[in-house]
Each structure stands twice: as C-alpha cells, then as structure tokens.
Short mmCIF file of C-alpha atoms in Angstrom, two decimals:
data_model
loop_
_atom_site.label_atom_id
_atom_site.label_comp_id
_atom_site.label_asym_id
_atom_site.label_seq_id
_atom_site.Cartn_x
_atom_site.Cartn_y
_atom_site.Cartn_z
CA MET S 149 -13.98 -95.88 115.86
CA PHE S 150 -11.44 -93.97 118.22
CA GLU S 151 -11.67 -91.81 121.26
CA ARG S 152 -9.49 -89.24 122.46
CA LYS S 153 -9.46 -86.84 125.65
CA GLU S 154 -7.34 -83.75 124.57
CA PRO S 155 -4.42 -82.58 126.80
CA ASN S 156 -5.62 -80.56 130.13
CA LYS S 157 -4.41 -76.86 128.95
CA SER S 158 -4.99 -75.37 131.96
CA ASN S 159 -2.29 -76.97 133.58
CA LYS S 160 0.22 -73.69 133.99
CA SER S 161 3.99 -73.70 133.66
CA LYS S 162 6.09 -73.56 137.09
CA LYS S 163 6.99 -70.14 138.14
CA GLY S 164 10.42 -69.14 136.88
CA ILE S 165 10.17 -71.95 134.08
CA LEU S 166 9.46 -70.85 130.39
CA SER S 167 7.82 -72.95 128.78
CA PRO S 168 8.25 -73.50 124.91
CA SER S 169 5.62 -70.93 123.57
CA GLU S 170 6.68 -68.51 126.16
CA THR S 171 10.48 -68.51 125.70
CA MET S 172 9.76 -66.08 122.53
CA ASP S 173 6.48 -64.48 123.52
CA GLU S 174 8.33 -63.39 126.69
CA LEU S 175 10.85 -61.16 124.37
CA VAL S 176 7.70 -59.81 122.14
CA LYS S 177 5.23 -59.06 125.33
CA MET S 178 7.87 -57.35 128.04
CA ASN S 179 6.22 -54.11 128.49
CA GLU S 180 8.11 -50.59 129.26
CA SER S 181 8.03 -51.67 133.53
CA ASP S 182 10.43 -54.40 132.83
CA THR S 183 13.98 -54.22 134.07
CA THR S 184 16.92 -53.44 132.08
CA GLU S 185 18.52 -56.41 133.93
CA ASP S 186 15.58 -58.81 133.79
CA LEU S 187 15.77 -57.68 130.11
CA GLU S 188 19.52 -58.76 129.77
CA LYS S 189 19.08 -61.93 131.48
CA LEU S 190 16.34 -63.06 129.03
CA MET S 191 18.27 -62.59 126.19
CA ASN S 192 21.59 -64.03 127.64
CA GLU S 193 19.26 -67.45 127.91
CA PHE S 194 17.74 -67.37 124.75
CA ASN S 195 21.02 -66.61 123.41
CA ALA S 196 22.46 -69.68 124.64
CA PHE S 197 19.55 -72.02 123.83
CA ASN S 198 20.79 -70.65 119.78
CA GLU S 199 24.23 -71.94 120.63
CA LEU S 200 23.05 -74.70 122.03
CA ASN S 201 21.62 -75.99 118.54
CA ASP S 202 24.40 -74.20 116.83
CA GLY S 203 26.23 -76.40 118.58
CA VAL S 204 24.21 -79.83 117.99
CA ASN S 205 24.10 -78.58 114.03
CA LEU S 206 27.71 -78.06 113.90
CA VAL S 207 28.38 -81.47 115.52
CA HIS S 208 26.02 -82.96 113.10
CA ASP S 209 27.62 -81.63 109.99
CA LEU S 210 30.63 -82.72 111.46
CA LEU S 211 29.70 -86.57 111.82
CA ILE S 212 27.72 -86.61 108.42
CA GLN S 213 31.53 -85.23 106.93
CA ALA S 214 33.39 -87.84 108.64
CA LYS S 215 30.76 -90.72 108.32
CA PRO S 216 32.49 -91.72 105.01
CA ARG S 217 36.24 -92.04 106.86
CA VAL S 218 34.48 -94.02 109.94
CA ALA S 219 33.33 -96.53 107.62
CA ASP S 220 36.91 -96.58 106.09
CA MET S 221 38.53 -96.58 109.60
CA PRO S 222 40.56 -99.92 110.77
CA ILE S 223 39.13 -100.83 114.04
CA PRO S 224 42.23 -102.16 116.56
CA THR S 225 42.10 -105.95 117.67
CA GLU S 226 42.39 -105.12 121.35
CA LEU S 227 38.78 -102.97 120.80
CA ASP S 228 36.78 -106.23 120.04
CA ASP S 229 38.66 -107.95 123.01
CA ARG S 230 37.51 -105.37 125.67
CA ILE S 231 34.43 -104.89 124.13
CA GLN S 232 34.02 -109.11 124.03
CA LYS S 233 35.25 -109.07 127.68
CA GLY S 234 32.47 -106.68 128.78
CA LEU S 235 30.11 -108.08 126.59
CA THR S 236 30.00 -111.48 128.04
CA LYS S 237 29.02 -110.89 131.47
CA GLY S 238 25.76 -112.20 130.75
CA ILE S 239 23.17 -110.09 131.95
CA LYS S 240 19.69 -111.63 131.53
CA ALA S 241 17.10 -109.64 130.96
CA GLN S 242 13.29 -108.45 129.09
CA LYS S 243 13.04 -107.51 125.86
CA VAL S 244 14.78 -104.46 126.70
CA TRP S 245 17.96 -102.48 125.57
CA HIS S 246 18.16 -105.20 122.92
CA PHE S 247 20.89 -104.99 120.63
CA ARG S 248 23.16 -102.58 122.72
CA LYS S 249 25.97 -104.95 122.38
CA TRP S 250 27.89 -103.36 119.35
CA THR S 251 31.12 -102.19 118.27
CA THR S 252 32.24 -98.27 118.48
CA LEU S 253 31.88 -98.37 114.57
CA VAL S 254 28.23 -99.55 114.97
CA ALA S 255 27.82 -96.52 117.20
CA CYS S 256 29.41 -93.97 115.03
CA PHE S 257 26.52 -94.71 112.48
CA LEU S 258 24.10 -94.68 114.87
CA MET S 259 24.98 -91.02 116.11
CA VAL S 260 24.56 -90.26 112.61
CA ALA S 261 21.37 -91.35 112.50
CA PHE S 262 19.55 -90.48 115.64
CA ILE S 263 20.96 -86.97 115.36
CA THR S 264 20.05 -86.91 111.50
CA THR S 265 15.96 -87.86 112.07
CA ALA S 266 15.33 -86.75 115.49
CA ARG S 267 17.55 -84.03 116.70
CA VAL S 268 16.08 -82.42 119.92
CA SER S 269 14.49 -78.88 119.09
CA LEU S 270 15.23 -75.79 120.58
CA ALA S 271 11.88 -75.75 122.89
CA VAL S 272 12.35 -78.77 124.64
CA ALA S 273 16.29 -77.87 124.85
CA ALA S 274 14.95 -74.44 126.48
CA VAL S 275 12.27 -76.26 129.09
CA LEU S 276 15.28 -79.00 130.17
CA HIS S 277 17.41 -76.18 130.74
CA GLN S 278 15.72 -73.36 132.84
CA ILE S 279 14.63 -76.74 135.17
CA PRO S 280 17.59 -77.29 137.59
CA GLY S 281 19.10 -80.91 137.37
CA LEU S 282 17.43 -81.79 134.43
CA GLY S 283 19.72 -80.69 131.14
CA TYR S 284 21.12 -83.57 131.24
CA ILE S 285 17.81 -85.51 129.67
CA VAL S 286 18.53 -83.76 126.58
CA GLU S 287 20.41 -86.25 125.51
CA LEU S 288 18.77 -88.97 126.96
CA ILE S 289 15.24 -88.24 124.64
CA ASN S 290 17.30 -86.48 121.83
CA TYR S 291 15.94 -89.95 119.47
CA ASP S 292 12.52 -90.12 120.88
CA LYS S 293 10.37 -88.25 119.20
CA GLY S 294 7.47 -88.91 121.46
CA LEU S 295 9.58 -88.19 124.48
CA GLN S 296 10.15 -84.77 123.16
CA SER S 297 6.52 -83.89 122.62
CA ALA S 298 5.86 -85.02 126.13
CA VAL S 299 8.11 -82.37 127.19
CA GLU S 300 6.85 -79.58 124.88
CA ASN S 301 3.82 -80.44 126.16
CA ASP S 302 4.41 -80.18 129.91
CA LEU S 303 3.97 -83.76 131.09
CA ILE S 304 7.54 -83.93 132.77
CA LEU S 305 7.65 -83.65 136.39
CA PRO S 306 10.66 -82.57 138.38
CA LEU S 307 11.44 -84.26 141.39
CA GLY S 308 14.99 -83.94 142.37
CA ALA S 309 14.18 -86.48 145.67
CA SER S 310 17.41 -87.90 147.05
CA ASP S 311 18.23 -91.20 149.44
CA GLU S 312 21.71 -91.22 150.63
CA HIS S 313 23.84 -94.33 152.10
CA GLU S 314 27.42 -95.32 152.20
CA ASN S 315 28.58 -92.01 151.01
CA ILE S 316 26.43 -92.67 147.26
CA VAL S 317 23.19 -90.31 146.34
CA PHE S 318 20.92 -91.80 144.45
CA THR S 319 18.34 -88.91 142.83
CA VAL S 320 15.05 -89.42 140.93
CA ASP S 321 15.70 -85.74 138.92
CA GLY S 322 12.18 -86.22 137.26
CA ILE S 323 9.75 -88.45 135.68
CA ILE S 324 7.79 -88.37 132.22
CA MET S 325 4.32 -90.92 133.28
CA ASP S 326 1.21 -91.62 131.67
CA GLU S 327 -1.10 -95.17 131.48
CA ALA S 328 1.04 -97.29 129.90
CA SER S 329 4.55 -96.19 130.87
CA LEU S 330 6.86 -94.54 133.19
CA VAL S 331 10.38 -92.83 132.28
CA ILE S 332 12.47 -92.46 135.48
CA PHE S 333 15.12 -90.01 134.85
CA TYR S 334 18.02 -90.17 137.68
CA THR S 335 21.28 -89.40 139.11
CA VAL S 336 24.18 -91.72 140.82
CA GLU S 337 26.51 -89.36 142.61
CA ASN S 338 29.82 -91.56 144.17
CA LYS S 339 31.12 -89.25 146.89
CA ARG S 340 33.62 -91.96 147.37
CA GLY S 341 36.17 -90.58 144.94
CA GLU S 342 36.71 -94.18 143.67
CA GLY S 343 34.69 -96.58 141.85
CA THR S 344 31.96 -97.12 139.45
CA PHE S 345 28.32 -97.99 140.79
CA ASP S 346 25.64 -100.06 138.83
CA PHE S 347 22.09 -100.95 139.50
CA SER S 348 21.94 -104.65 140.76
CA GLU S 349 17.89 -104.46 141.64
CA VAL S 350 15.42 -102.19 140.43
CA ARG S 351 11.67 -102.78 141.98
CA LEU S 352 8.83 -100.50 142.53
CA PHE S 353 5.98 -100.71 145.41
CA ASP S 354 2.84 -99.77 145.89
CA GLU S 355 1.65 -97.33 149.14
CA MET S 356 0.71 -100.51 150.42
CA GLY S 357 4.21 -101.63 150.34
CA GLU S 358 3.53 -104.48 147.92
CA PRO S 359 5.37 -104.64 144.55
CA LEU S 360 3.67 -103.29 142.14
CA LYS S 361 2.37 -106.32 139.49
CA GLU S 362 2.40 -106.58 135.89
CA ILE S 363 5.07 -104.52 134.73
CA SER S 364 8.49 -104.68 133.82
CA ILE S 365 11.75 -102.88 134.65
CA GLY S 366 14.19 -101.79 132.07
CA HIS S 367 17.36 -99.71 132.77
CA SER S 368 20.53 -99.34 130.78
CA SER S 369 24.16 -99.89 132.63
CA SER S 370 26.32 -96.82 132.18
CA GLY S 371 29.30 -98.05 133.42
CA GLU S 372 31.24 -95.35 133.48
CA PRO S 373 31.13 -91.60 135.11
CA ASP S 374 30.08 -89.26 132.64
CA GLU S 375 32.60 -87.02 131.19
CA ASP S 376 33.08 -84.08 133.94
CA GLY S 377 34.40 -86.81 135.71
CA ASP S 378 32.69 -85.83 139.11
CA GLY S 379 31.82 -89.22 140.00
CA LYS S 380 28.06 -88.92 138.62
CA ILE S 381 26.44 -91.01 136.21
CA GLN S 382 22.80 -89.72 134.35
CA SER S 383 20.45 -92.23 132.71
CA ARG S 384 17.07 -93.54 132.62
CA ILE S 385 14.49 -96.01 134.47
CA ASN S 386 11.90 -97.47 132.34
CA VAL S 387 9.09 -98.88 133.40
CA ASN S 388 6.66 -100.29 131.47
CA PHE S 389 2.78 -101.02 132.04
CA TYR S 390 0.27 -103.34 130.94
CA ASP S 391 -3.72 -103.12 130.30
CA ASN S 392 -4.08 -105.15 133.73
CA THR S 393 -1.56 -102.64 135.89
CA VAL S 394 -2.84 -101.04 138.83
CA ILE S 395 -1.40 -97.57 138.64
CA PRO S 396 -1.47 -96.85 142.73
CA ASN S 397 -1.64 -92.86 143.62
CA ARG S 398 2.43 -92.89 144.95
CA LEU S 399 4.58 -95.50 144.52
CA SER S 400 8.30 -96.03 145.95
CA LEU S 401 11.07 -96.66 143.88
CA LYS S 402 13.37 -98.91 145.56
CA VAL S 403 17.23 -99.80 144.39
CA LYS S 404 20.40 -101.60 145.09
CA LEU S 405 23.58 -100.54 143.48
CA ARG S 406 26.80 -102.57 143.03
CA GLU S 407 30.65 -101.75 142.43
CA ILE S 408 31.85 -102.09 138.64
CA PHE S 409 35.05 -104.13 138.57
CA GLN S 410 36.91 -103.96 135.13
CA ASP S 411 36.73 -107.43 133.23
CA VAL S 412 35.03 -109.35 136.33
CA PRO S 413 31.95 -110.78 135.96
CA PHE S 414 28.92 -110.00 138.33
CA ASP S 415 30.05 -110.96 142.11
CA PRO S 416 27.31 -111.19 144.79
CA SER S 417 29.71 -109.94 146.87
CA SER S 418 30.45 -106.54 144.76
CA GLN S 419 26.50 -105.80 145.95
CA LEU S 420 26.17 -102.96 148.73
CA PRO S 421 24.01 -103.50 151.31
CA SER S 422 22.08 -100.47 151.59
CA THR S 423 18.73 -99.78 150.03
CA TRP S 424 17.83 -96.66 148.37
CA GLU S 425 14.54 -95.60 148.39
CA ILE S 426 12.27 -92.45 146.72
CA THR S 427 9.08 -92.09 147.17
CA ILE S 428 7.64 -90.98 143.11
CA PRO S 429 4.22 -89.19 143.79
CA VAL S 430 1.45 -90.13 140.96
CA ASP S 431 -0.62 -87.34 139.46
CA LYS S 432 -3.39 -89.12 137.93
CA ASP S 433 -5.35 -86.13 136.72
CA LYS S 434 -2.25 -85.30 134.02
CA PHE S 435 -2.78 -88.40 132.27
CA VAL S 436 -5.20 -90.38 132.44
CA GLY S 437 -7.81 -90.74 129.60
CA MET S 438 -4.54 -89.29 127.31
CA LYS S 439 -4.75 -91.44 124.99
CA THR S 440 -6.23 -92.69 120.87
CA VAL S 441 -6.92 -96.08 120.11
CA TYR S 442 -7.34 -97.46 116.25
CA GLU S 443 -8.85 -100.62 115.67
CA ILE S 444 -7.00 -101.93 112.67
CA ASN S 445 -8.34 -105.23 112.34
CA GLN S 446 -6.47 -106.04 108.73
CA SER S 447 -4.31 -109.24 107.76
CA VAL S 448 -1.28 -109.14 105.71
CA VAL S 449 0.35 -112.85 103.81
CA ILE S 450 3.88 -112.45 103.09
CA GLU S 451 5.20 -115.69 101.65
CA GLY S 452 2.48 -117.62 102.63
CA GLN S 453 2.34 -116.21 106.45
CA ARG S 454 -0.49 -114.37 107.77
CA ILE S 455 0.10 -111.62 110.15
CA THR S 456 -2.59 -109.21 111.10
CA PHE S 457 -2.50 -105.82 112.83
CA GLU S 458 -4.90 -105.83 115.36
CA LYS S 459 -5.35 -101.58 116.87
CA LEU S 460 -2.36 -98.97 117.47
CA THR S 461 -3.25 -97.38 121.02
CA VAL S 462 -1.29 -94.15 120.77
CA TYR S 463 0.03 -92.63 124.24
CA PRO S 464 1.93 -89.66 124.95
CA THR S 465 4.99 -91.80 126.01
CA ARG S 466 4.99 -94.58 122.84
CA MET S 467 2.36 -96.03 120.47
CA ALA S 468 1.44 -99.66 121.37
CA LEU S 469 0.46 -102.40 117.56
CA ASN S 470 -1.12 -105.43 118.98
CA ILE S 471 -0.04 -108.22 116.23
CA SER S 472 -1.09 -111.55 115.69
CA TYR S 473 0.50 -114.19 113.67
CA ASP S 474 -1.54 -117.39 112.19
CA PRO S 475 -0.68 -120.50 114.13
CA ALA S 476 -0.52 -122.27 110.75
CA ASN S 477 2.18 -120.54 110.03
CA SER S 478 5.43 -122.16 108.64
CA LYS S 479 7.54 -120.01 109.80
CA LYS S 480 8.42 -118.42 113.12
CA ILE S 481 8.29 -114.37 113.08
CA PHE S 482 11.51 -113.00 114.71
CA ALA S 483 11.06 -109.22 113.67
CA PHE S 484 10.23 -106.72 111.52
CA ASP S 485 13.10 -104.66 109.82
CA ASP S 486 11.27 -101.50 108.45
CA LEU S 487 7.77 -101.29 110.16
CA THR S 488 7.02 -97.57 110.61
CA LEU S 489 4.07 -95.17 110.91
CA VAL S 490 3.82 -92.37 108.66
CA ASN S 491 1.52 -89.88 108.61
CA GLU S 492 0.08 -87.44 105.05
CA GLU S 493 3.37 -85.47 105.23
CA GLY S 494 5.83 -88.63 105.03
CA GLU S 495 7.55 -87.83 108.50
CA GLU S 496 7.65 -90.85 109.89
CA TRP S 497 7.91 -92.12 113.74
CA GLY S 498 9.76 -95.47 113.89
CA ARG S 499 10.63 -98.17 116.54
CA ILE S 500 11.42 -97.11 120.55
CA ILE S 501 15.43 -97.95 120.57
CA ASN S 502 15.84 -97.50 123.58
CA GLY S 503 13.88 -98.53 126.11
CA VAL S 504 11.27 -101.35 126.54
CA SER S 505 10.86 -102.39 122.50
CA GLY S 506 7.74 -104.71 122.87
CA SER S 507 6.37 -107.34 124.61
CA TYR S 508 4.94 -111.00 123.76
CA PRO S 509 1.85 -112.00 125.63
CA ASP S 510 2.39 -115.45 123.83
CA GLU S 511 4.05 -117.15 120.88
CA ASN S 512 1.86 -115.87 118.37
CA ARG S 513 1.02 -112.41 119.67
CA GLU S 514 3.56 -109.47 119.77
CA ILE S 515 2.98 -106.10 121.44
CA LEU S 516 5.17 -103.28 119.39
CA PHE S 517 6.11 -99.83 120.80
CA PHE S 518 7.14 -97.40 118.66
CA GLN S 519 7.72 -93.50 119.48
CA SER S 520 4.58 -91.32 119.93
CA ASN S 521 2.68 -89.01 118.11
CA TYR S 522 0.12 -88.35 119.97
CA PHE S 523 0.87 -84.45 120.21
CA THR S 524 0.90 -84.67 116.40
CA GLN S 525 -2.30 -83.92 114.39
CA SER S 526 -2.15 -85.68 111.51
CA LYS S 527 -4.99 -86.13 109.01
CA LYS S 528 -3.83 -89.70 107.30
CA LEU S 529 -1.70 -92.18 109.08
CA PHE S 530 -0.38 -95.68 107.47
CA LEU S 531 1.50 -98.59 108.62
CA ARG S 532 4.59 -99.74 106.34
CA GLY S 533 6.93 -102.48 105.64
CA LYS S 534 8.53 -104.43 103.82
CA SER S 535 11.06 -106.74 105.27
CA ILE S 536 10.52 -109.35 108.01
CA ARG S 537 13.50 -112.06 109.67
CA ALA S 538 11.47 -115.45 109.53
CA MET S 539 12.45 -119.08 109.82
CA ASP S 540 10.73 -122.84 109.15
CA LYS S 541 9.32 -123.56 112.53
CA GLU S 542 11.22 -126.64 111.69
CA SER S 543 14.62 -125.46 111.76
CA LEU S 544 14.68 -123.11 114.80
CA ARG S 545 17.55 -125.41 116.79
CA ILE S 546 21.23 -125.09 117.14
CA THR S 547 23.28 -128.60 117.96
CA LEU S 548 26.59 -128.10 119.31
CA ASP S 549 28.75 -131.18 119.81
CA LEU S 550 30.90 -129.60 122.24
CA GLU S 551 33.85 -132.78 122.58
CA LYS S 552 34.22 -132.38 119.01
CA ASP S 553 33.82 -129.08 119.06
CA ARG S 554 31.22 -128.96 115.82
CA ILE S 555 27.60 -127.65 114.97
CA LEU S 556 25.78 -131.03 114.57
CA VAL S 557 22.42 -129.36 113.50
CA GLY S 558 22.01 -125.46 112.75
CA PRO S 559 21.14 -122.93 110.15
CA LEU S 560 22.94 -122.20 106.73
CA ASN S 561 25.55 -119.50 107.34
CA LEU S 562 26.74 -119.85 110.83
CA VAL S 563 30.01 -121.79 111.73
CA LEU S 564 31.73 -122.69 114.66
CA ASP S 565 35.44 -120.96 114.18
CA GLN S 566 37.06 -121.71 117.86
CA VAL S 567 36.37 -123.09 121.50
CA ILE S 568 38.47 -121.34 123.88
CA LYS S 569 38.63 -123.04 127.57
CA ASN S 570 39.58 -121.00 130.25
CA PRO S 571 40.00 -123.37 133.63
CA SER S 572 41.06 -120.33 135.86
CA GLU S 573 37.13 -118.69 135.25
CA LYS S 574 35.47 -121.77 134.89
CA LYS S 575 33.88 -120.78 131.56
CA LYS S 576 33.95 -122.10 127.69
CA GLU S 577 34.01 -119.28 125.58
CA LEU S 578 32.36 -120.61 121.65
CA ILE S 579 33.41 -118.06 118.67
CA PHE S 580 30.92 -118.16 115.88
CA SER S 581 31.02 -116.25 112.24
CA LEU S 582 27.67 -115.31 110.90
CA LYS S 583 27.01 -114.38 107.17
CA THR S 584 24.37 -111.71 107.15
CA ASN S 585 22.48 -109.21 104.40
CA PRO S 586 24.58 -106.36 104.43
CA MET S 587 21.41 -104.33 103.12
CA TYR S 588 19.38 -104.98 106.83
CA ASP S 589 21.89 -105.89 109.00
CA GLU S 590 25.23 -103.78 108.57
CA LYS S 591 24.94 -101.91 111.75
CA ARG S 592 22.78 -104.66 113.89
CA GLY S 593 23.85 -107.14 116.01
CA PHE S 594 22.39 -110.54 116.39
CA GLY S 595 21.63 -112.37 119.62
CA VAL S 596 20.79 -115.88 117.97
CA PHE S 597 20.93 -117.86 121.06
CA PRO S 598 18.65 -118.00 123.73
CA PHE S 599 20.14 -117.68 127.61
CA GLU S 600 19.04 -121.14 128.12
CA PHE S 601 19.95 -124.63 126.29
CA ILE S 602 18.94 -128.44 126.60
CA ASP S 603 21.35 -131.05 127.19
CA ALA S 604 21.70 -134.82 125.93
CA ARG S 605 19.44 -135.60 129.36
CA GLY S 606 17.29 -133.04 128.57
CA ASN S 607 18.16 -130.54 131.47
CA SER S 608 18.25 -126.83 131.43
CA PHE S 609 21.35 -124.96 131.84
CA GLU S 610 21.91 -121.20 131.47
CA ILE S 611 24.79 -119.55 129.46
CA ASN S 612 27.09 -116.88 130.67
CA GLY S 613 26.32 -114.46 128.18
CA GLN S 614 26.17 -113.38 124.17
CA SER S 615 28.14 -110.89 122.36
CA THR S 616 27.83 -109.60 118.50
CA ALA S 617 30.91 -107.87 116.61
CA THR S 618 30.22 -106.30 113.37
CA HIS S 619 32.77 -108.15 111.46
CA SER S 620 34.35 -111.07 111.12
CA ASP S 621 37.89 -112.14 109.82
CA LYS S 622 36.67 -115.06 108.05
CA PRO S 623 36.26 -114.64 104.39
CA GLY S 624 32.57 -114.35 103.38
CA TYR S 625 31.16 -113.62 106.82
CA ASP S 626 30.07 -110.39 108.56
CA LYS S 627 29.86 -111.07 112.13
CA THR S 628 31.18 -112.65 114.83
CA LEU S 629 29.10 -113.96 117.75
CA TRP S 630 30.87 -115.05 121.22
CA LEU S 631 29.09 -117.51 123.22
CA THR S 632 29.74 -118.25 127.04
CA LEU S 633 29.10 -121.25 128.51
CA PRO S 634 29.95 -122.17 132.36
CA ASP S 635 32.05 -124.94 132.68
CA ASN S 636 31.49 -126.49 135.68
CA GLN S 637 28.13 -127.74 135.34
CA SER S 638 27.76 -131.42 134.33
CA TYR S 639 25.86 -130.65 131.12
CA GLN S 640 26.23 -133.67 128.75
CA SER S 641 27.31 -132.88 125.33
CA PRO S 642 25.63 -132.36 122.95
CA ILE S 643 23.90 -129.54 123.82
CA THR S 644 20.37 -127.25 121.98
CA PHE S 645 19.73 -124.12 121.99
CA LYS S 646 16.67 -122.63 120.20
CA ILE S 647 17.05 -119.84 117.95
CA GLN S 648 15.76 -116.47 118.75
CA ASP S 649 17.06 -114.59 116.23
CA TYR S 650 18.24 -115.19 112.59
CA PRO S 651 19.16 -113.08 109.20
CA SER S 652 16.95 -115.05 107.23
CA ARG S 653 14.03 -113.34 105.82
CA ILE S 654 10.41 -112.92 104.00
CA THR S 655 9.48 -109.86 101.68
CA GLY S 656 6.71 -108.43 100.33
CA GLU S 657 5.70 -104.73 100.26
CA PHE S 658 2.73 -103.76 102.16
CA ASP S 659 0.87 -100.08 103.05
CA ILE S 660 -2.27 -100.03 105.80
CA ARG S 661 -3.87 -97.46 105.90
CA ILE S 662 -4.93 -96.78 110.28
CA LYS S 663 -6.53 -93.07 109.82
#
C-alpha cells in the first residue's frame, strides 16, 4: 500500500555542532582526557538550554493565567483603526498566510494555543542555538511539529550567504528542503539607520537562469524591525513544489525590496532599484525518496455532499492530503474547521498555519497541507473531522448597489453598515457586520470577498484590500469586515462578488483509518 525510504542515517553532525542525541551523550561519554575547561563549557551550554526551556514554560504558564483577563480586556477604539489601515493595503496573494489579518486579542489567544500544543523541544533549541545565526528559527517553527522533527533529524542546512546593496544586507541563514517544499530562513539587515523594508518581489531560478516553473511562493510581511532595535528583520520564505516540478541542482533566489511607510499603500516608487541574489545549493541525495504514500480512496457523505479522500503523501516538511468533491454536490465546500490526523496514542497533527496551507488544482479538487509526522513511528493513523464550511452553489454571490449603499443580493447574517468615501486617496471603504458561530469562529477572520468583482457591464475590476476585526459594535453580530474599493475607475453599479468563504456549515462526524 505504501513505500517509504528511511532517512540517511550516515549523515553526521557537523564539527562543533551537537545533534539532539549528542547533547546529553557528550556529558556521559566524556573520558578522563577531557579538560576541565571543555567540561565546564559543555555544562554551561546545557544549562543555558535548560534555562531556555524553563523560560518557555514560564511564559506558557503566565499566558494561561492571563487568558481570562485578556478575554475581558477592552480593546481601544484606535487599535482597530490602526489595524484596519494597515490591513487594507490589499496584497493579492495565493492561498498563503490565510487569515493573518486579525486583531491583537486574537493573537494573544493563538499564542496561548501555539505554546500549549507545540512548544519547541529542548533538543530542537539545542540544535538551532549551536548553529551561528539560526537561533531565531526557534520562534518560527515553534508551532510546526513537522519542521521541528526535520531539524532534529539533520535536515536543516546552514548557509549564511549574503548579498548587500544600498546599505541593506539580505542573508539566507539556512534552509529545510525536501521533494514537497523549500523553507528559506532569512535576515534583512538595514545599515541605513532608518526605514523598514519588505519584499516586493521573490523569484526562484534554475542553474540556467530560467524561472523555476510549477511552484508557488509565500512569505510573511514582518513590517517592523525586531525587538532588539538593530535594524534586522528575520523571517521565512515558503516555496511549494508540485508533482510536476523539476527541482534543479542549484537554485538562484532573487528578491527586490521596498520601503514601508506607515499608513501609506504600496507605491511603485517605494521599490528599491537593486536586486539581491543568493545561490542555494540543492543536495538531492539528502531528501530524494523521503516520502510515504497512503492510498485512501474513501468517501464520506455529509448532509448530502460527497467528499472523497484520495491519498495522503507524507514528506519530512509536511503532509499533503488529496481531496475531491463530487461535481454533483449542491454546495460549494469552502474549508474544514477541525480536520486532523491522529495516531493510536491520540497525538494530533493539524493543518499548516504559517505557510502554504494548500492548493486548488481545479474547482472540484483540493490539496491540504498538514504538519508532518514523517519521523514519528505510529502504528495507526486516522483522519477525523465533523464540521465543514459550505454554502449552496446557487447562493454564492453578493451584489451591492453603490448608489443606494445597500446589499441587493447576499447571504444571511451579513449587513452593510457604512460607506466611507475618501476622495483624496481615491478609494471607497465599505464596512460590514457579520454574524458567526462562536463555537468555531471566535478566533477566525473571514476573507468573504475575493479580490475581483464584476460590474453591471460585465467588466472585471480589483479591490484594494479587505480585512476582518474580531468584534462588532452592532448588537447580535460578531465581526466587522472592511472592503476597500478603488474610487477612480469607471465601474458601473451594481457590482457582484463571488463568495470565497463564509461561516455557514454542514456537520457530520467521520473517522477514517489511513494506516
């Protein structure tokens, strides 16, 4: 039913770097010839790691204690105003970094959840802090069990390759790579003294200088330098490979940067003229064949909607679940609320929440990405869920009359509250209230509207952006949605959007054994 190639156990730790198992073994195996200085140095390092773990535990306990107080904490009015201004800049993207447009309150809840469910182990922290320049990665993978396992199993490659232009240094500190994806950890250092910079363009090329085909690239917007105030931004780029992607022996990463100005939308003039370029070596012997394929081919019917789980492919960096929806279904399936993979001991692997979360080969097929359990020896594996966001296919549109400022056609529980025109910025802001299900949606933002709409003449236009706040001042409603329209184009009212996500659901518990 499946094949698996075991990881190459011949890979040795680099000189001067302790692997997870070696961290304690070195203390036990030290012989009489080891100097007192070496022993003291190793003990100091080990104690530092223990202090790091104690610190994480302390933060965890404090956050848990603070959660009730945070839930009751009033959010200043100006907070959502500032968030809204920043989030309506309208970055059009693939299915990447979904629903990162939330308020600070939600971020607090998510922080509690992340630390509770996926704290970085001492072994992972030990590995990363032993490698110069990679210590910050602990924070970037502390909620991804798959990437933590990849680090523990020697799949992280330190690079430390830099390129400098215009007093800005772009460094690729390290990568994690397999046949499914490439995770690039990077630092942007600003030597100018002032200004914040972010990517305006990220591209990958093969060894012949040709753009790499059949990939998708996602990256987060840091927006602010780190807390140290040293002008550095450290984050990650996620590259998604597909079945027909040809991975070359060498990659060239080219990025362009733009300067970020507070409360100012993207302007082409903010892009810097230089291109930063880093060569990334590809060691295919390290990861080729490292995958396990489970053929599932089982269907469930939830409230008359047939869903088929076709196969699960497990790589070191992630798991990919192929799903198909019956074209005869009367409803459009938006998303699964609680789909998880569980082993015989009850350990769960959830969806990837910071990176490429999935892809849509076509309207009736979807590939969902989960945190990887490649290095976990489970005897059994189950796919479980019970709640699915879905809506009748005949109801998938919202039509707005912009002359009378009202919804002509739309779903229940969505109302248009206010229209704000801003002639100086040539834009129009629409503010909606949305009623959701507190059981599932308390921590969730909704990208209800796509980035395109059709006007009365049938012409297509793009919005400037949208965002969600996790509260509403309107009695009986839970969230506030902002939609920003360009007000300098000749679209004719009414305009129509095709709904891309909505808090309406079908429910029915299912439990499918995969292994």
